[in-house]
Short mmCIF file of C-alpha atoms in Angstrom, two decimals:
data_model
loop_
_atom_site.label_atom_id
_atom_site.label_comp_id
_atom_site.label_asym_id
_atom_site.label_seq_id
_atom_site.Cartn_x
_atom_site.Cartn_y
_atom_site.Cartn_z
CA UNK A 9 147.61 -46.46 -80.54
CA UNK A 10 145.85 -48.44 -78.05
CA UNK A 11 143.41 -49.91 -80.54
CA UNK A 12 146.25 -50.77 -82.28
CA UNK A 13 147.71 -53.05 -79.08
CA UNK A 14 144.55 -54.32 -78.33
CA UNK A 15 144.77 -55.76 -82.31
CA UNK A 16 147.78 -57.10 -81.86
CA UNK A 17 146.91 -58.76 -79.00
CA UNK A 18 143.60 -60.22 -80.34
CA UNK A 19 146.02 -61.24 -84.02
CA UNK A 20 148.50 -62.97 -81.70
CA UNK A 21 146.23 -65.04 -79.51
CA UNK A 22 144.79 -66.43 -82.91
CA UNK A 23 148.02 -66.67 -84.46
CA UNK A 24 149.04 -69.01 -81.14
CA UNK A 25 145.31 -71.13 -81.20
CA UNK A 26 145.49 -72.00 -84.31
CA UNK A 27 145.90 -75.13 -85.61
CA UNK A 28 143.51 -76.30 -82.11
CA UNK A 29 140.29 -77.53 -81.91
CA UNK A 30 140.38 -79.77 -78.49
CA UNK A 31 139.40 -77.44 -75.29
CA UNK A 32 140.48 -78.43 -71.82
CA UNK A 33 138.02 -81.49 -70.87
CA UNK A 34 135.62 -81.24 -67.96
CA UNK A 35 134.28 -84.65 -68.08
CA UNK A 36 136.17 -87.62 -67.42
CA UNK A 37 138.96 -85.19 -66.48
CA UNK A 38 142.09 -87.23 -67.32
CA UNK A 39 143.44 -88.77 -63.81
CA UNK A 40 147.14 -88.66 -62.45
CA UNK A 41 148.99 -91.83 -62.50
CA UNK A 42 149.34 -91.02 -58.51
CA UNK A 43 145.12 -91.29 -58.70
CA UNK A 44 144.97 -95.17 -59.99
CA UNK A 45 144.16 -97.74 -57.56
CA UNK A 46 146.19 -100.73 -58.41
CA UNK A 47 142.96 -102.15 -60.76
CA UNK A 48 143.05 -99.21 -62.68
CA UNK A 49 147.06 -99.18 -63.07
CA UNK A 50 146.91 -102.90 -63.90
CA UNK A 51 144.94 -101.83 -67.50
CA UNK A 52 146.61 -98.65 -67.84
CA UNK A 53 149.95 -100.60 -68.65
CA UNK A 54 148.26 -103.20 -70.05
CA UNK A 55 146.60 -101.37 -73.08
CA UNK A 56 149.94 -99.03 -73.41
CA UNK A 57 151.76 -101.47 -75.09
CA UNK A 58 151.66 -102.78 -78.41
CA UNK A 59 149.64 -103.05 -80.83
CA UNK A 60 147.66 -100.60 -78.58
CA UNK A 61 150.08 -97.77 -77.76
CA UNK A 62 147.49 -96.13 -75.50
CA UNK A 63 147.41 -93.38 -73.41
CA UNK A 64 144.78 -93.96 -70.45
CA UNK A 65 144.39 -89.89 -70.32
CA UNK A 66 143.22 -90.00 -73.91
CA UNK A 67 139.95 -90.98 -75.17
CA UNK A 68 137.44 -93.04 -74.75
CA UNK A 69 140.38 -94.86 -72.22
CA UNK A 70 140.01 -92.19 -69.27
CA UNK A 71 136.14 -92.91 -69.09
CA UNK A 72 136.83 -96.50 -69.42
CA UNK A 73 138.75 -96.37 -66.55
CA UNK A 74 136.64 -94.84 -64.18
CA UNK A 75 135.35 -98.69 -63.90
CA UNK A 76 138.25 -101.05 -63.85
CA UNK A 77 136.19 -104.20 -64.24
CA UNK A 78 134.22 -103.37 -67.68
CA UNK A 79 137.18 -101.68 -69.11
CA UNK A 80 139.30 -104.87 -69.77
CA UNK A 81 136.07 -106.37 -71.30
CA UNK A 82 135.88 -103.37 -73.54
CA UNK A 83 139.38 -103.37 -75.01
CA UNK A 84 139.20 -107.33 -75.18
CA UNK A 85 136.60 -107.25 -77.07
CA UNK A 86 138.38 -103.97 -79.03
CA UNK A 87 141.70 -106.24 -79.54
CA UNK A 88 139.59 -108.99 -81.43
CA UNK A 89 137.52 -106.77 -83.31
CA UNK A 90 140.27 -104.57 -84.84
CA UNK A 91 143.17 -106.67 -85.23
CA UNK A 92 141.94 -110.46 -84.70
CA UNK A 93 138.76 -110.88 -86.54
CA UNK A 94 137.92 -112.73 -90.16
CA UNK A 95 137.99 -108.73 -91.81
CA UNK A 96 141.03 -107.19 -93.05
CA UNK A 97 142.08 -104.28 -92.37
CA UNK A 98 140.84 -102.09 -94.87
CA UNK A 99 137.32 -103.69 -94.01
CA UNK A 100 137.56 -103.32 -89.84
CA UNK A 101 138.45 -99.40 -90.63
CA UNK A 102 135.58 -98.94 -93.37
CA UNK A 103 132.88 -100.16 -90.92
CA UNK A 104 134.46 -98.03 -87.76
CA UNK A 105 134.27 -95.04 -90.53
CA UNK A 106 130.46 -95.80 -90.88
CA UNK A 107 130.03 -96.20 -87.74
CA UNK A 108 131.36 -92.65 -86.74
CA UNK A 109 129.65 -90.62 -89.80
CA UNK A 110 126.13 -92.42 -88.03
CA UNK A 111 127.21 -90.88 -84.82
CA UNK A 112 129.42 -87.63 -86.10
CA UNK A 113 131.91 -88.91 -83.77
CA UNK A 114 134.65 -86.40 -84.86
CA UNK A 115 137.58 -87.82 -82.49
CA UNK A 116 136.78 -91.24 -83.65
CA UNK A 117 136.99 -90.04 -87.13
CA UNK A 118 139.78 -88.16 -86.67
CA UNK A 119 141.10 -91.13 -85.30
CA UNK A 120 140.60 -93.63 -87.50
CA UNK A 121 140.96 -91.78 -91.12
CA UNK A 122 144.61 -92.25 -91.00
CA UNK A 123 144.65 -96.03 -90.19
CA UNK A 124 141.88 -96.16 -93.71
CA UNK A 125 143.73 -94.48 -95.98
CA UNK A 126 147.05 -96.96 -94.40
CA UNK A 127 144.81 -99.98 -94.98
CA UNK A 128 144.24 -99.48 -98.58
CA UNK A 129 140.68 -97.72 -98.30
CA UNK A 130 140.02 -95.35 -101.37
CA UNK A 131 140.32 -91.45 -100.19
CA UNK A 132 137.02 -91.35 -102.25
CA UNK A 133 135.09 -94.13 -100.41
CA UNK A 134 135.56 -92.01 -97.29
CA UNK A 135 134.77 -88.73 -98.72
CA UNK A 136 131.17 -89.94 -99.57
CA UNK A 137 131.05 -91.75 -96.05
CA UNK A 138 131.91 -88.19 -94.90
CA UNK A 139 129.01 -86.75 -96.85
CA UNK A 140 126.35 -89.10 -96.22
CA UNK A 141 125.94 -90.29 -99.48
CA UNK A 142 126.81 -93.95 -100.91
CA UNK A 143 130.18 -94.31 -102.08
CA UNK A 144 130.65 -94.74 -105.62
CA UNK A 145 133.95 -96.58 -105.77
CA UNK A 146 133.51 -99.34 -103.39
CA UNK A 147 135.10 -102.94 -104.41
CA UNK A 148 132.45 -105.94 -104.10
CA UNK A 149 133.35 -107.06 -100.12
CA UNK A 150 133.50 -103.17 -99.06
CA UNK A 151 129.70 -102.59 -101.01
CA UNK A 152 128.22 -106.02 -98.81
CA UNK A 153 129.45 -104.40 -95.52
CA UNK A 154 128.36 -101.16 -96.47
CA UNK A 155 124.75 -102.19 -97.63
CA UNK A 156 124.54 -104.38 -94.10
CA UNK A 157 125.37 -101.40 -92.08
CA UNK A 158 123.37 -99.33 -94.14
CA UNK A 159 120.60 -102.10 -93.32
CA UNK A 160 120.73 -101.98 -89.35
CA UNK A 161 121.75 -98.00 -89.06
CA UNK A 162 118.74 -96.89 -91.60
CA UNK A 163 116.18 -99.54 -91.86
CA UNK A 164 116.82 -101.11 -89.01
CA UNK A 165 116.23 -104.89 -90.50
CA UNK A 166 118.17 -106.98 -92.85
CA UNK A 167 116.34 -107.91 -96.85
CA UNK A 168 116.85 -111.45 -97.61
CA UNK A 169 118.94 -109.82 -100.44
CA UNK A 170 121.58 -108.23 -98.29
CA UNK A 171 121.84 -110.90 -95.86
CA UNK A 172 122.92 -113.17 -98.61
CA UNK A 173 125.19 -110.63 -99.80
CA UNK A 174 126.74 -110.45 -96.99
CA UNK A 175 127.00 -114.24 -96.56
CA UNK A 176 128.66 -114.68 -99.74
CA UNK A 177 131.14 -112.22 -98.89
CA UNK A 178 131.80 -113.19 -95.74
CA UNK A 179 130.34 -116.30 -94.60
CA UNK A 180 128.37 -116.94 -91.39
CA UNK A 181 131.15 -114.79 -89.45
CA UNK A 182 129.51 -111.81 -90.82
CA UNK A 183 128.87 -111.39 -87.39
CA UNK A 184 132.30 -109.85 -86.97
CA UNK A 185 130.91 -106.83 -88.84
CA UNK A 186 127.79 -106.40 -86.76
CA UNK A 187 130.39 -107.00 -83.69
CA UNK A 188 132.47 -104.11 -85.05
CA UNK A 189 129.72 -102.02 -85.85
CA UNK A 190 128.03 -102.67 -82.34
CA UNK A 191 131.64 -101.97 -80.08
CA UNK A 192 131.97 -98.82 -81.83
CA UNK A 193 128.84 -97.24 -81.24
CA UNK A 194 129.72 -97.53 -77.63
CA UNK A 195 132.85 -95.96 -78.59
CA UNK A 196 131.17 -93.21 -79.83
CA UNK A 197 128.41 -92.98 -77.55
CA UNK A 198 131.21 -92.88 -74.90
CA UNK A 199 132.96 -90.00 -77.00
CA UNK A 200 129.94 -87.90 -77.09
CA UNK A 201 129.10 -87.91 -73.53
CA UNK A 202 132.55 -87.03 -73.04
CA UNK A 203 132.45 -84.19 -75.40
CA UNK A 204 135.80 -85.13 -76.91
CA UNK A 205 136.88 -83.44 -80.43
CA UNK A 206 139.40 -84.10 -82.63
CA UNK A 207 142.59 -83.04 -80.94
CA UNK A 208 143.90 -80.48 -83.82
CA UNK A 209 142.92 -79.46 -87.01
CA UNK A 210 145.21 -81.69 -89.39
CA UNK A 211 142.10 -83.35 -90.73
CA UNK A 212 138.68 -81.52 -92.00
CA UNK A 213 136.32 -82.15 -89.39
CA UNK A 214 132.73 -84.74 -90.38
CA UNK A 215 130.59 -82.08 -92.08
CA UNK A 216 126.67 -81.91 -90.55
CA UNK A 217 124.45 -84.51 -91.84
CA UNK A 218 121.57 -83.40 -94.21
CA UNK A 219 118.02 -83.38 -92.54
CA UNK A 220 115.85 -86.28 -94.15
#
């Protein structure tokens, strides 16, 4: 009979975790609004309203925070980049997709699927991305961003051939891609030294890379 407690005990605390995957952070410990200095509350209301809708207790906003004068730089630059730049949106959310499979960023992933799949990305394109291989259904602007991000993340240099690829595609303000591409590996750098996870399970979680 007591075995039979204990199991019900030990089915009912999995029963009630499931559906979790976040733990309790321990870095950048979220801070009370009471905590802000007025800098800090200044940007905390100014990136919770649209088209933001942020939390500053949610990541990577309560690291950001920690230094009130870079973070308004850092979602500046994250306002132009995601909803001001030459790419549309299906593009902008492609390239932040990339840019989190390079890192296995899962909250940034986990993140940024949904707003994808809204944009008009193909559920397909972003299962490859997931796997590490080259998606096999891109359209012709989605292949030139994907074969210059491929470029810098793998080879770490440009071919004549892709830079004119890109070019065509895009024109000289290509450079929003490698802008994109560059703000959200701090993103994800800043997400890994955090140690933040996706929040819940809705979504499969960015599968191990293969050794190469």
């Amino acid at each position: 009979m007591r075995n039979l407690g204990l199991a019900l005990v030990l089915l009912f605390t999995v029963a009630t975790s499931g559906g979790s995957r976040a733990t309790e952070p321990t870095r950048f410990v979220p801070l009370k609004p009471d905590e802000l200095s007025s800098s800090q509350k200044e940007w905390a209301d100014a990136i919770a309203v649209p088209p933001r809708n942020a939390k500053f207790t949610n990541p990577p906003y309560r690291a950001y925070i920690r230094n009130p004068e870079l973070a308004p730089k850092l979602s500046a630059m994250s306002d132009y980049l995601r909803w001001n730049s030459s790419l549309p949106a299906r593009l902008s959310e492609f390239a932040i997709l990339i840019t989190a499979r390079q890192w296995t960023a899962q909250y940034e992933w986990f993140a940024h699927y949904p707003l994808a799949m809204k944009a008009g990305l193909d559920p397909e394109v972003a299962k490859d991305v997931a796997n590490g291989v080259r998606p096999k259904a891109m359209k012709d602007d989605e292949t030139a961003l994907y074969d210059l991000a491929m470029a810098l993340y793998r080879d770490k240099k440009v071919s004549d051939d892709i830079y004119r690829a890109a070019k065509q595609k895009f024109g000289e303000r290509f450079m929003d891609i490698i802008g994109l591409i560059g703000y959200y590996d701090l993103v994800s750098m800043t997400l890994i030294t955090m140690q933040a996870e996706a929040p819940n399970d809705s979504m499969p979680p960015l599968p191990p890379l293969a050794a190469k």
